Coordinates of C-alpha atoms in Angstrom, one line a residue:
M1 CA -99.6 134.1 -100.8
T2 CA -99.2 129.7 -102.0
Q3 CA -102.1 127.7 -101.6
P4 CA -100.8 123.9 -100.1
T5 CA -101.6 121.3 -103.1
R6 CA -104.7 119.6 -102.9
G7 CA -102.6 116.1 -102.0
A8 CA -100.8 117.6 -99.1
R9 CA -104.3 118.9 -97.8
E10 CA -106.5 115.3 -98.4
T11 CA -103.2 113.7 -96.5
T12 CA -103.6 116.2 -93.5
R13 CA -107.1 115.3 -93.3
A14 CA -106.8 111.1 -93.6
A15 CA -104.7 111.0 -90.9
S16 CA -106.5 110.9 -87.4
P17 CA -105.5 111.1 -83.8
E18 CA -105.0 108.0 -81.7
V19 CA -107.7 107.9 -79.1
V20 CA -106.3 106.7 -75.6
D21 CA -108.7 106.1 -72.4
L22 CA -106.7 107.3 -69.8
A23 CA -108.5 105.3 -67.1
Q24 CA -107.3 102.2 -68.9
A25 CA -104.0 103.9 -69.2
R26 CA -104.0 104.3 -65.5
D27 CA -104.8 100.9 -65.0
A28 CA -102.1 99.7 -67.2
R29 CA -99.4 102.1 -65.3
R30 CA -100.8 101.0 -62.0
L31 CA -99.8 97.2 -62.7
R32 CA -96.6 98.0 -64.2
E33 CA -95.6 99.9 -61.1
F34 CA -96.7 97.1 -58.7
Q35 CA -95.1 94.6 -61.1
V36 CA -91.1 96.7 -60.9
R37 CA -91.9 97.3 -57.2
C38 CA -92.0 93.5 -56.8
S39 CA -89.7 92.5 -58.5
G40 CA -87.4 95.0 -56.7
V41 CA -88.0 93.7 -53.6
D42 CA -87.9 90.4 -54.3
E43 CA -84.1 90.9 -55.7
V44 CA -83.7 92.8 -52.3
N45 CA -84.5 89.2 -50.3
R46 CA -82.6 87.4 -52.8
R47 CA -79.6 89.2 -51.7
S48 CA -80.4 89.4 -48.4
L49 CA -80.9 85.7 -48.0
A50 CA -77.5 84.9 -50.0
R51 CA -75.5 87.4 -47.5
L52 CA -77.1 85.4 -44.2
F53 CA -75.6 82.5 -46.0
Q54 CA -71.8 84.4 -47.1
T55 CA -72.1 85.4 -43.4
G56 CA -72.6 82.6 -41.9
L57 CA -75.4 84.0 -39.7
I58 CA -78.7 81.7 -41.1
Y59 CA -76.6 79.1 -38.8
T60 CA -77.6 81.1 -35.7
R61 CA -81.0 81.7 -33.8
Q62 CA -81.2 85.4 -34.8
G63 CA -80.2 84.6 -38.7
A64 CA -82.6 81.0 -39.1
R65 CA -85.3 83.9 -37.8
L66 CA -84.3 86.5 -40.3
A67 CA -84.4 83.7 -42.9
R68 CA -88.2 82.1 -41.9
D69 CA -88.9 86.0 -42.5
L70 CA -87.6 86.2 -46.1
L71 CA -89.5 83.1 -46.4
L72 CA -92.5 84.4 -45.4
A73 CA -91.9 87.7 -47.2
H74 CA -91.3 85.7 -50.4
Q75 CA -94.5 83.9 -50.1
H76 CA -96.2 87.6 -49.8
L77 CA -94.4 88.2 -53.1
L78 CA -95.9 85.1 -55.1
R79 CA -99.1 86.1 -53.6
V80 CA -98.8 89.7 -54.6
G81 CA -97.4 88.4 -58.3
D82 CA -100.9 85.8 -58.4
L83 CA -103.0 88.9 -57.1
L84 CA -101.4 91.0 -60.3
A85 CA -101.9 88.5 -62.4
R86 CA -105.4 88.3 -61.7
I87 CA -106.0 92.0 -62.1
G88 CA -104.2 91.7 -65.3
E89 CA -106.9 89.3 -66.4
L90 CA -109.7 91.7 -65.7
P91 CA -111.8 92.0 -68.7
E92 CA -112.3 95.6 -69.9
G93 CA -115.5 96.3 -68.5
A94 CA -115.2 94.5 -65.1
D95 CA -116.4 96.1 -61.9
T96 CA -113.6 98.5 -60.4
G97 CA -114.6 97.2 -56.9
D98 CA -113.0 94.2 -57.8
A99 CA -109.9 95.8 -59.0
A100 CA -109.7 97.5 -56.2
A101 CA -110.1 94.6 -53.2
L102 CA -107.5 92.9 -55.5
Y103 CA -105.3 96.3 -55.0
A104 CA -105.7 96.8 -51.5
E105 CA -104.4 93.3 -50.5
A106 CA -101.4 93.2 -52.8
Q107 CA -100.8 96.5 -51.1
S108 CA -101.0 95.3 -47.6
L109 CA -99.3 91.9 -48.4
L110 CA -96.1 94.3 -50.2
A111 CA -96.1 96.5 -47.5
R112 CA -95.5 93.3 -44.7
T113 CA -93.2 92.0 -47.2
T114 CA -91.4 95.5 -47.1
E115 CA -91.1 95.2 -43.4
L116 CA -89.8 92.3 -43.2
T117 CA -87.1 92.8 -45.3
A118 CA -86.4 95.8 -43.6
R119 CA -85.7 94.3 -40.8
C120 CA -83.3 91.6 -42.4
G121 CA -81.4 94.4 -44.0
A122 CA -81.2 96.4 -40.3
V123 CA -80.0 93.3 -39.1
L124 CA -77.4 92.5 -41.9
A125 CA -76.2 96.2 -42.1
R126 CA -75.2 95.7 -38.5
P127 CA -71.0 95.1 -38.6

């Protein structure tokens, strides 16, 4: 049996594995997922508003209400974006309750935004 050379053995010892803080990785992933959801909902809102204009439905009473709902949804998304920015700026050793409260508020606003967007999508899906 051949023994590895002395230099090869030392290189394997010198390369130490990188330590990853799983809690920090989970928090970063959760933040990214919220940001992706927000951008997705924002894109749907923009398409819905464009469709309201293209169909001329915005000039009706129902279309104006839908446009107002989309505006409210956009305002909610802006607020969620601000909350996510605040979460991203929290120091590493910050209290988890602070982040949890911000996430809870962001989640409720995003749920309300999704509801408003779905209402508009249901009306625009009609022939």
